[in-house]
mmCIF file of C-alpha atoms in Angstrom:
data_model
loop_
_atom_site.group_PDB
_atom_site.id
_atom_site.type_symbol
_atom_site.label_atom_id
_atom_site.label_comp_id
_atom_site.label_asym_id
_atom_site.label_seq_id
_atom_site.Cartn_x
_atom_site.Cartn_y
_atom_site.Cartn_z
ATOM 1 C CA UNK A 1 23.030 -15.807 -41.758
ATOM 2 C CA UNK A 2 25.550 -14.437 -44.306
ATOM 3 C CA UNK A 3 27.142 -12.290 -41.586
ATOM 4 C CA UNK A 4 27.482 -15.317 -39.334
ATOM 5 C CA UNK A 5 29.245 -17.389 -42.017
ATOM 6 C CA UNK A 6 31.703 -14.550 -42.614
ATOM 7 C CA UNK A 7 32.189 -13.773 -38.932
ATOM 8 C CA UNK A 8 34.939 -14.864 -36.586
ATOM 9 C CA UNK A 9 32.555 -17.070 -34.556
ATOM 10 C CA UNK A 10 31.853 -19.316 -37.542
ATOM 11 C CA UNK A 11 35.572 -19.567 -38.420
ATOM 12 C CA UNK A 12 36.415 -20.442 -34.824
ATOM 13 C CA UNK A 13 33.775 -23.177 -34.836
ATOM 14 C CA UNK A 14 35.133 -24.736 -38.024
ATOM 15 C CA UNK A 15 38.718 -24.640 -36.706
ATOM 16 C CA UNK A 16 37.629 -26.273 -33.444
ATOM 17 C CA UNK A 17 35.796 -29.075 -35.254
ATOM 18 C CA UNK A 18 38.764 -29.730 -37.554
ATOM 19 C CA UNK A 19 41.218 -29.842 -34.631
ATOM 20 C CA UNK A 20 39.026 -32.233 -32.636
ATOM 21 C CA UNK A 21 38.517 -34.526 -35.629
ATOM 22 C CA UNK A 22 42.251 -34.515 -36.246
ATOM 23 C CA UNK A 23 42.988 -35.461 -32.670
ATOM 24 C CA UNK A 24 40.444 -38.286 -32.900
ATOM 25 C CA UNK A 25 42.102 -39.702 -36.017
ATOM 26 C CA UNK A 26 45.540 -39.424 -34.424
ATOM 27 C CA UNK A 27 44.578 -41.115 -31.172
ATOM 28 C CA UNK A 28 42.614 -43.831 -32.995
ATOM 29 C CA UNK A 29 45.731 -44.721 -35.078
ATOM 30 C CA UNK A 30 47.712 -44.921 -31.839
ATOM 31 C CA UNK A 31 45.571 -47.797 -30.602
ATOM 32 C CA UNK A 32 42.622 -46.108 -28.963
ATOM 33 C CA UNK A 33 43.656 -44.669 -25.615
ATOM 34 C CA UNK A 34 41.637 -43.140 -22.805
ATOM 35 C CA UNK A 35 42.357 -39.741 -24.357
ATOM 36 C CA UNK A 36 40.699 -40.912 -27.556
ATOM 37 C CA UNK A 37 37.594 -41.953 -25.667
ATOM 38 C CA UNK A 38 37.420 -38.632 -23.905
ATOM 39 C CA UNK A 39 37.897 -36.749 -27.155
ATOM 40 C CA UNK A 40 35.201 -38.890 -28.731
ATOM 41 C CA UNK A 41 32.819 -37.952 -25.924
ATOM 42 C CA UNK A 42 33.604 -34.271 -26.338
ATOM 43 C CA UNK A 43 33.594 -34.234 -30.128
ATOM 44 C CA UNK A 44 30.285 -36.088 -30.584
ATOM 45 C CA UNK A 45 28.101 -33.060 -29.766
ATOM 46 C CA UNK A 46 30.524 -30.913 -31.762
ATOM 47 C CA UNK A 47 30.005 -33.159 -34.778
ATOM 48 C CA UNK A 48 26.243 -32.697 -34.391
ATOM 49 C CA UNK A 49 26.685 -28.936 -34.279
ATOM 50 C CA UNK A 50 28.951 -29.045 -37.307
ATOM 51 C CA UNK A 51 26.418 -31.144 -39.219
ATOM 52 C CA UNK A 52 23.635 -28.698 -38.367
ATOM 53 C CA UNK A 53 25.779 -25.754 -39.409
ATOM 54 C CA UNK A 54 26.637 -27.517 -42.686
ATOM 55 C CA UNK A 55 22.972 -28.167 -43.381
ATOM 56 C CA UNK A 56 22.214 -24.506 -42.680
ATOM 57 C CA UNK A 57 25.008 -23.503 -45.056
ATOM 58 C CA UNK A 58 23.507 -25.657 -47.793
ATOM 59 C CA UNK A 59 20.089 -24.189 -47.121
ATOM 60 C CA UNK A 60 21.572 -20.706 -47.195
ATOM 61 C CA UNK A 61 23.268 -21.387 -50.518
ATOM 62 C CA UNK A 62 19.986 -22.713 -51.899
ATOM 63 C CA UNK A 63 18.307 -19.432 -50.929
ATOM 64 C CA UNK A 64 20.514 -17.642 -53.427
ATOM 65 C CA UNK A 65 18.535 -19.321 -56.152
ATOM 66 C CA UNK A 66 15.236 -17.914 -54.959
ATOM 67 C CA UNK A 67 13.688 -14.793 -56.382
ATOM 68 C CA UNK A 68 12.948 -11.699 -54.321
ATOM 69 C CA UNK A 69 9.236 -12.474 -54.365
ATOM 70 C CA UNK A 70 9.869 -16.057 -53.249
ATOM 71 C CA UNK A 71 12.025 -14.836 -50.367
ATOM 72 C CA UNK A 72 9.321 -12.354 -49.333
ATOM 73 C CA UNK A 73 6.731 -15.134 -49.428
ATOM 74 C CA UNK A 74 8.967 -17.324 -47.242
ATOM 75 C CA UNK A 75 9.473 -14.537 -44.707
ATOM 76 C CA UNK A 76 5.735 -13.825 -44.610
ATOM 77 C CA UNK A 77 4.995 -17.521 -44.079
ATOM 78 C CA UNK A 78 7.465 -17.715 -41.201
ATOM 79 C CA UNK A 79 6.021 -14.582 -39.627
ATOM 80 C CA UNK A 80 2.497 -15.997 -39.877
ATOM 81 C CA UNK A 81 3.617 -19.255 -38.273
ATOM 82 C CA UNK A 82 5.343 -17.343 -35.484
ATOM 83 C CA UNK A 83 2.161 -15.340 -34.876
ATOM 84 C CA UNK A 84 0.073 -18.528 -34.700
ATOM 85 C CA UNK A 85 2.485 -20.049 -32.177
ATOM 86 C CA UNK A 86 2.330 -16.894 -30.041
ATOM 87 C CA UNK A 87 -1.488 -17.020 -30.074
ATOM 88 C CA UNK A 88 -1.406 -20.660 -29.006
ATOM 89 C CA UNK A 89 0.992 -19.799 -26.175
ATOM 90 C CA UNK A 90 -1.319 -17.011 -24.980
ATOM 91 C CA UNK A 91 -4.330 -19.348 -25.122
ATOM 92 C CA UNK A 92 -2.414 -21.995 -23.172
ATOM 93 C CA UNK A 93 -1.382 -19.463 -20.518
ATOM 94 C CA UNK A 94 -4.957 -18.215 -20.127
ATOM 95 C CA UNK A 95 -6.326 -21.755 -19.843
ATOM 96 C CA UNK A 96 -3.658 -22.620 -17.278
ATOM 97 C CA UNK A 97 -4.475 -19.533 -15.186
ATOM 98 C CA UNK A 98 -8.196 -20.283 -15.350
ATOM 99 C CA UNK A 99 -7.557 -23.880 -14.250
ATOM 100 C CA UNK A 100 -5.543 -22.610 -11.290
ATOM 101 C CA UNK A 101 -8.358 -20.231 -10.309
ATOM 102 C CA UNK A 102 -10.917 -23.034 -10.527
ATOM 103 C CA UNK A 103 -8.731 -25.334 -8.428
ATOM 104 C CA UNK A 104 -8.402 -22.664 -5.740
ATOM 105 C CA UNK A 105 -12.128 -21.933 -5.832
ATOM 106 C CA UNK A 106 -12.926 -25.649 -5.549
ATOM 107 C CA UNK A 107 -10.560 -25.996 -2.591
ATOM 108 C CA UNK A 108 -12.132 -23.024 -0.776
ATOM 109 C CA UNK A 109 -15.664 -24.171 -1.627
ATOM 110 C CA UNK A 110 -14.950 -27.595 -0.150
ATOM 111 C CA UNK A 111 -13.789 -25.943 3.067
ATOM 112 C CA UNK A 112 -16.946 -23.801 3.372
ATOM 113 C CA UNK A 113 -19.621 -25.054 0.945
ATOM 114 C CA UNK A 114 -22.254 -22.856 2.613
ATOM 115 C CA UNK A 115 -20.580 -19.665 1.307
ATOM 116 C CA UNK A 116 -21.386 -18.430 -2.203
ATOM 117 C CA UNK A 117 -18.308 -17.068 -3.960
ATOM 118 C CA UNK A 118 -17.114 -15.670 -7.271
ATOM 119 C CA UNK A 119 -13.495 -15.614 -8.413
ATOM 120 C CA UNK A 120 -11.663 -12.489 -9.548
ATOM 121 C CA UNK A 121 -8.255 -11.269 -10.629
ATOM 122 C CA UNK A 122 -6.477 -8.233 -9.234
ATOM 123 C CA UNK A 123 -6.378 -5.730 -12.105
ATOM 124 C CA UNK A 124 -4.728 -2.757 -10.468
ATOM 125 C CA UNK A 125 -3.019 -1.273 -7.435
ATOM 126 C CA UNK A 126 -2.509 2.328 -6.394
ATOM 127 C CA UNK A 127 1.244 2.762 -5.824
ATOM 128 C CA UNK A 128 0.456 5.689 -3.515
ATOM 129 C CA UNK A 129 -1.791 3.617 -1.249
ATOM 130 C CA UNK A 130 0.241 2.687 1.862
ATOM 131 C CA UNK A 131 -2.400 0.118 2.859
ATOM 132 C CA UNK A 132 -2.077 -2.103 -0.257
ATOM 133 C CA UNK A 133 -5.650 -1.701 -1.505
ATOM 134 C CA UNK A 134 -6.407 -3.052 -4.972
ATOM 135 C CA UNK A 135 -9.029 -3.296 -7.726
ATOM 136 C CA UNK A 136 -10.571 -6.505 -9.062
ATOM 137 C CA UNK A 137 -12.122 -7.266 -12.433
ATOM 138 C CA UNK A 138 -15.683 -8.039 -11.350
ATOM 139 C CA UNK A 139 -18.507 -5.912 -9.954
ATOM 140 C CA UNK A 140 -22.238 -5.673 -9.411
ATOM 141 C CA UNK A 141 -22.998 -7.505 -12.667
ATOM 142 C CA UNK A 142 -21.296 -10.537 -11.093
ATOM 143 C CA UNK A 143 -23.229 -10.165 -7.835
ATOM 144 C CA UNK A 144 -20.547 -8.254 -5.915
ATOM 145 C CA UNK A 145 -21.695 -5.716 -3.327
ATOM 146 C CA UNK A 146 -19.984 -3.278 -1.005
ATOM 147 C CA UNK A 147 -19.043 -5.007 2.226
ATOM 148 C CA UNK A 148 -18.419 -8.424 0.667
ATOM 149 C CA UNK A 149 -15.430 -10.236 2.225
ATOM 150 C CA UNK A 150 -12.483 -10.974 -0.078
ATOM 151 C CA UNK A 151 -10.363 -14.068 0.533
ATOM 152 C CA UNK A 152 -7.738 -16.395 -0.934
ATOM 153 C CA UNK A 153 -7.091 -20.029 -0.103
ATOM 154 C CA UNK A 154 -4.750 -18.748 2.627
ATOM 155 C CA UNK A 155 -7.355 -16.591 4.340
ATOM 156 C CA UNK A 156 -9.093 -13.219 4.578
ATOM 157 C CA UNK A 157 -7.414 -10.374 2.668
ATOM 158 C CA UNK A 158 -9.930 -7.529 2.746
ATOM 159 C CA UNK A 159 -13.414 -6.248 1.996
ATOM 160 C CA UNK A 160 -15.120 -4.662 -1.028
ATOM 161 C CA UNK A 161 -15.343 -0.923 -0.354
ATOM 162 C CA UNK A 162 -16.704 0.200 -3.756
ATOM 163 C CA UNK A 163 -18.620 -1.908 -6.289
ATOM 164 C CA UNK A 164 -19.143 -0.756 -9.861
ATOM 165 C CA UNK A 165 -20.682 -2.603 -12.803
ATOM 166 C CA UNK A 166 -17.608 -4.560 -13.896
ATOM 167 C CA UNK A 167 -14.924 -3.644 -11.346
ATOM 168 C CA UNK A 168 -14.626 -3.236 -7.581
ATOM 169 C CA UNK A 169 -12.291 -1.558 -5.110
ATOM 170 C CA UNK A 170 -11.015 -3.670 -2.225
ATOM 171 C CA UNK A 171 -9.734 -2.291 1.067
ATOM 172 C CA UNK A 172 -6.988 -4.561 2.354
ATOM 173 C CA UNK A 173 -6.824 -5.783 5.966
ATOM 174 C CA UNK A 174 -3.894 -3.383 6.342
ATOM 175 C CA UNK A 175 -6.261 -0.425 5.888
ATOM 176 C CA UNK A 176 -7.086 1.761 8.879
ATOM 177 C CA UNK A 177 -10.733 1.648 7.711
ATOM 178 C CA UNK A 178 -11.041 -2.133 8.106
ATOM 179 C CA UNK A 179 -11.823 -3.858 11.400
ATOM 180 C CA UNK A 180 -12.673 -7.522 11.861
ATOM 181 C CA UNK A 181 -14.112 -9.357 14.847
ATOM 182 C CA UNK A 182 -11.601 -12.124 15.465
ATOM 183 C CA UNK A 183 -10.911 -14.998 17.835
ATOM 184 C CA UNK A 184 -8.010 -17.257 18.751
ATOM 185 C CA UNK A 185 -8.935 -20.823 17.900
ATOM 186 C CA UNK A 186 -6.319 -22.051 20.378
ATOM 187 C CA UNK A 187 -7.330 -19.992 23.425
ATOM 188 C CA UNK A 188 -10.856 -18.891 22.408
ATOM 189 C CA UNK A 189 -10.044 -15.260 23.242
ATOM 190 C CA UNK A 190 -11.697 -12.617 21.079
ATOM 191 C CA UNK A 191 -10.626 -9.160 19.983
ATOM 192 C CA UNK A 192 -10.699 -6.803 17.036
ATOM 193 C CA UNK A 193 -8.281 -7.006 14.106
ATOM 194 C CA UNK A 194 -7.163 -3.611 12.821
ATOM 195 C CA UNK A 195 -4.080 -1.834 11.578
ATOM 196 C CA UNK A 196 -2.315 1.513 11.377
ATOM 197 C CA UNK A 197 0.111 2.991 8.907
ATOM 198 C CA UNK A 198 3.141 2.014 10.986
ATOM 199 C CA UNK A 199 2.177 -1.658 11.161
ATOM 200 C CA UNK A 200 0.932 -1.633 7.566
ATOM 201 C CA UNK A 201 4.421 -0.726 6.369
ATOM 202 C CA UNK A 202 5.608 -4.016 7.894
ATOM 203 C CA UNK A 203 2.632 -6.014 6.622
ATOM 204 C CA UNK A 204 1.411 -6.747 10.170
ATOM 205 C CA UNK A 205 -2.003 -6.594 11.871
ATOM 206 C CA UNK A 206 -3.063 -5.741 15.420
ATOM 207 C CA UNK A 207 -5.499 -7.789 17.516
ATOM 208 C CA UNK A 208 -6.702 -5.256 20.083
ATOM 209 C CA UNK A 209 -8.786 -5.373 23.288
ATOM 210 C CA UNK A 210 -7.155 -8.376 24.913
ATOM 211 C CA UNK A 211 -7.227 -8.448 28.702
ATOM 212 C CA UNK A 212 -4.109 -7.883 30.763
ATOM 213 C CA UNK A 213 -4.311 -11.561 31.728
ATOM 214 C CA UNK A 214 -4.508 -12.834 28.160
ATOM 215 C CA UNK A 215 -3.145 -16.301 27.528
ATOM 216 C CA UNK A 216 -2.363 -15.622 23.884
ATOM 217 C CA UNK A 217 1.182 -16.394 22.845
ATOM 218 C CA UNK A 218 3.366 -16.605 19.775
ATOM 219 C CA UNK A 219 2.090 -19.159 17.270
ATOM 220 C CA UNK A 220 -1.607 -18.958 18.161
ATOM 221 C CA UNK A 221 -3.885 -18.912 15.101
ATOM 222 C CA UNK A 222 -6.389 -16.079 14.622
ATOM 223 C CA UNK A 223 -9.599 -16.436 12.590
ATOM 224 C CA UNK A 224 -12.787 -14.438 12.098
ATOM 225 C CA UNK A 225 -15.320 -14.937 14.874
ATOM 226 C CA UNK A 226 -18.408 -14.209 12.762
ATOM 227 C CA UNK A 227 -19.670 -11.652 15.294
ATOM 228 C CA UNK A 228 -21.546 -8.769 13.682
ATOM 229 C CA UNK A 229 -22.553 -10.672 10.558
ATOM 230 C CA UNK A 230 -19.968 -8.826 8.450
ATOM 231 C CA UNK A 231 -17.617 -11.773 7.889
ATOM 232 C CA UNK A 232 -18.295 -15.514 8.044
ATOM 233 C CA UNK A 233 -16.822 -17.308 11.031
ATOM 234 C CA UNK A 234 -13.609 -19.323 10.797
ATOM 235 C CA UNK A 235 -11.916 -17.438 7.963
ATOM 236 C CA UNK A 236 -8.176 -17.663 8.558
ATOM 237 C CA UNK A 237 -6.446 -14.355 9.258
ATOM 238 C CA UNK A 238 -2.963 -14.977 10.614
ATOM 239 C CA UNK A 239 -0.725 -16.144 13.423
ATOM 240 C CA UNK A 240 0.308 -14.317 16.599
ATOM 241 C CA UNK A 241 3.843 -12.994 16.340
ATOM 242 C CA UNK A 242 4.008 -11.352 19.779
ATOM 243 C CA UNK A 243 1.835 -10.021 22.616
ATOM 244 C CA UNK A 244 2.408 -6.424 23.741
ATOM 245 C CA UNK A 245 1.120 -4.033 26.397
ATOM 246 C CA UNK A 246 -1.283 -1.349 25.229
ATOM 247 C CA UNK A 247 0.097 2.172 25.047
ATOM 248 C CA UNK A 248 -3.012 3.720 26.637
ATOM 249 C CA UNK A 249 -4.343 1.311 29.297
ATOM 250 C CA UNK A 250 -3.734 -1.983 31.081
ATOM 251 C CA UNK A 251 -5.031 -4.084 28.193
ATOM 252 C CA UNK A 252 -2.793 -5.929 25.770
ATOM 253 C CA UNK A 253 -2.755 -6.494 22.036
ATOM 254 C CA UNK A 254 -1.292 -9.142 19.762
ATOM 255 C CA UNK A 255 0.841 -8.482 16.712
ATOM 256 C CA UNK A 256 -0.517 -10.785 13.993
ATOM 257 C CA UNK A 257 1.261 -11.797 10.812
ATOM 258 C CA UNK A 258 -1.290 -12.546 8.032
ATOM 259 C CA UNK A 259 -1.168 -15.931 6.356
ATOM 260 C CA UNK A 260 -1.430 -14.199 2.961
ATOM 261 C CA UNK A 261 1.068 -11.741 1.480
ATOM 262 C CA UNK A 262 -1.476 -8.934 1.339
ATOM 263 C CA UNK A 263 0.606 -6.575 -0.797
ATOM 264 C CA UNK A 264 1.050 -9.088 -3.623
ATOM 265 C CA UNK A 265 -2.299 -10.865 -3.958
ATOM 266 C CA UNK A 266 -3.172 -11.690 -7.578
ATOM 267 C CA UNK A 267 -6.203 -13.990 -7.497
ATOM 268 C CA UNK A 268 -9.056 -13.748 -4.983
ATOM 269 C CA UNK A 269 -12.525 -15.022 -4.153
ATOM 270 C CA UNK A 270 -15.359 -12.660 -3.205
ATOM 271 C CA UNK A 271 -17.901 -14.084 -0.754
ATOM 272 C CA UNK A 272 -21.168 -12.664 -2.071
ATOM 273 C CA UNK A 273 -23.413 -14.573 0.333
ATOM 274 C CA UNK A 274 -23.003 -16.567 3.544
ATOM 275 C CA UNK A 275 -25.241 -17.784 6.414
ATOM 276 C CA UNK A 276 -25.844 -15.076 8.997
ATOM 277 C CA UNK A 277 -24.762 -12.256 6.703
ATOM 278 C CA UNK A 278 -25.988 -8.873 7.910
ATOM 279 C CA UNK A 279 -27.725 -10.207 11.003
ATOM 280 C CA UNK A 280 -25.954 -7.581 13.118
ATOM 281 C CA UNK A 281 -24.177 -4.740 11.348
ATOM 282 C CA UNK A 282 -22.409 -3.509 14.482
ATOM 283 C CA UNK A 283 -19.325 -4.952 16.107
ATOM 284 C CA UNK A 284 -19.057 -3.981 19.737
ATOM 285 C CA UNK A 285 -15.651 -2.634 20.768
ATOM 286 C CA UNK A 286 -14.919 -3.523 24.385
ATOM 287 C CA UNK A 287 -13.052 -0.240 24.734
ATOM 288 C CA UNK A 288 -10.247 0.570 27.169
ATOM 289 C CA UNK A 289 -12.498 0.744 30.218
ATOM 290 C CA UNK A 290 -14.069 -2.641 29.600
ATOM 291 C CA UNK A 291 -10.645 -4.122 28.921
ATOM 292 C CA UNK A 292 -9.351 -2.739 32.194
ATOM 293 C CA UNK A 293 -12.274 -4.212 34.098
ATOM 294 C CA UNK A 294 -11.693 -7.571 32.455
ATOM 295 C CA UNK A 295 -8.047 -7.351 33.382
ATOM 296 C CA UNK A 296 -8.944 -6.834 37.029
#
């Protein structure tokens, strides 16, 4: 505070206030012109600043009368108050985040009340993982098991690949190890959602095993089909961006853009139980030959 009062900034402030007050007095004696009104508008907040600075100066001068121990006690009191305010801010932030998680969970639960879910936060990502896998802060003690689907309110994001006591590893939909039986809700055509490292770098998915006569087109919505009992039916996945010819046969595939930003997910829901879970652990791939026959 002492450095501020002696500094050029404080002197400039005082000079500015004095000049503005002088101009106000001059224009007021001249009969009160438009310039006076404008100066009054400008100088009003300046007067408030000047008053606050003056009060601070008085307080500063009063501090000179305090002993060293009294000053130390004042500093300690202010530090304690600052610490209490920081703790309250942290508590508020945590409560706000928890409320947001509960709102999301309630929204998802209302959409599919038959699915049992637990909420979790993303606690880590491997920067060397090109498929955007992540870790979450719950595990087997919360009922999580390997193979449990992981979702957000925007749709499916991945599957639990490793479950430990209090944490779990999630393979993202962008992983080459993840495949999902999927269907177009618009055209009722089914296929298999997968990915490769090239598409993963662009955050895109591939819906394979479409026939050469597929009716899928840009804008069609893709969801889980529920086939295989690995994922519940009707979980949102993404929207068709384009339909392309297969590189190896006469079949086609759709490029799908996920509804969720898979590489930046922060809060998720793990589906620990759903109707039909595990009824059939195999998902049949139609394969190139079957696709070709369908295309004919």
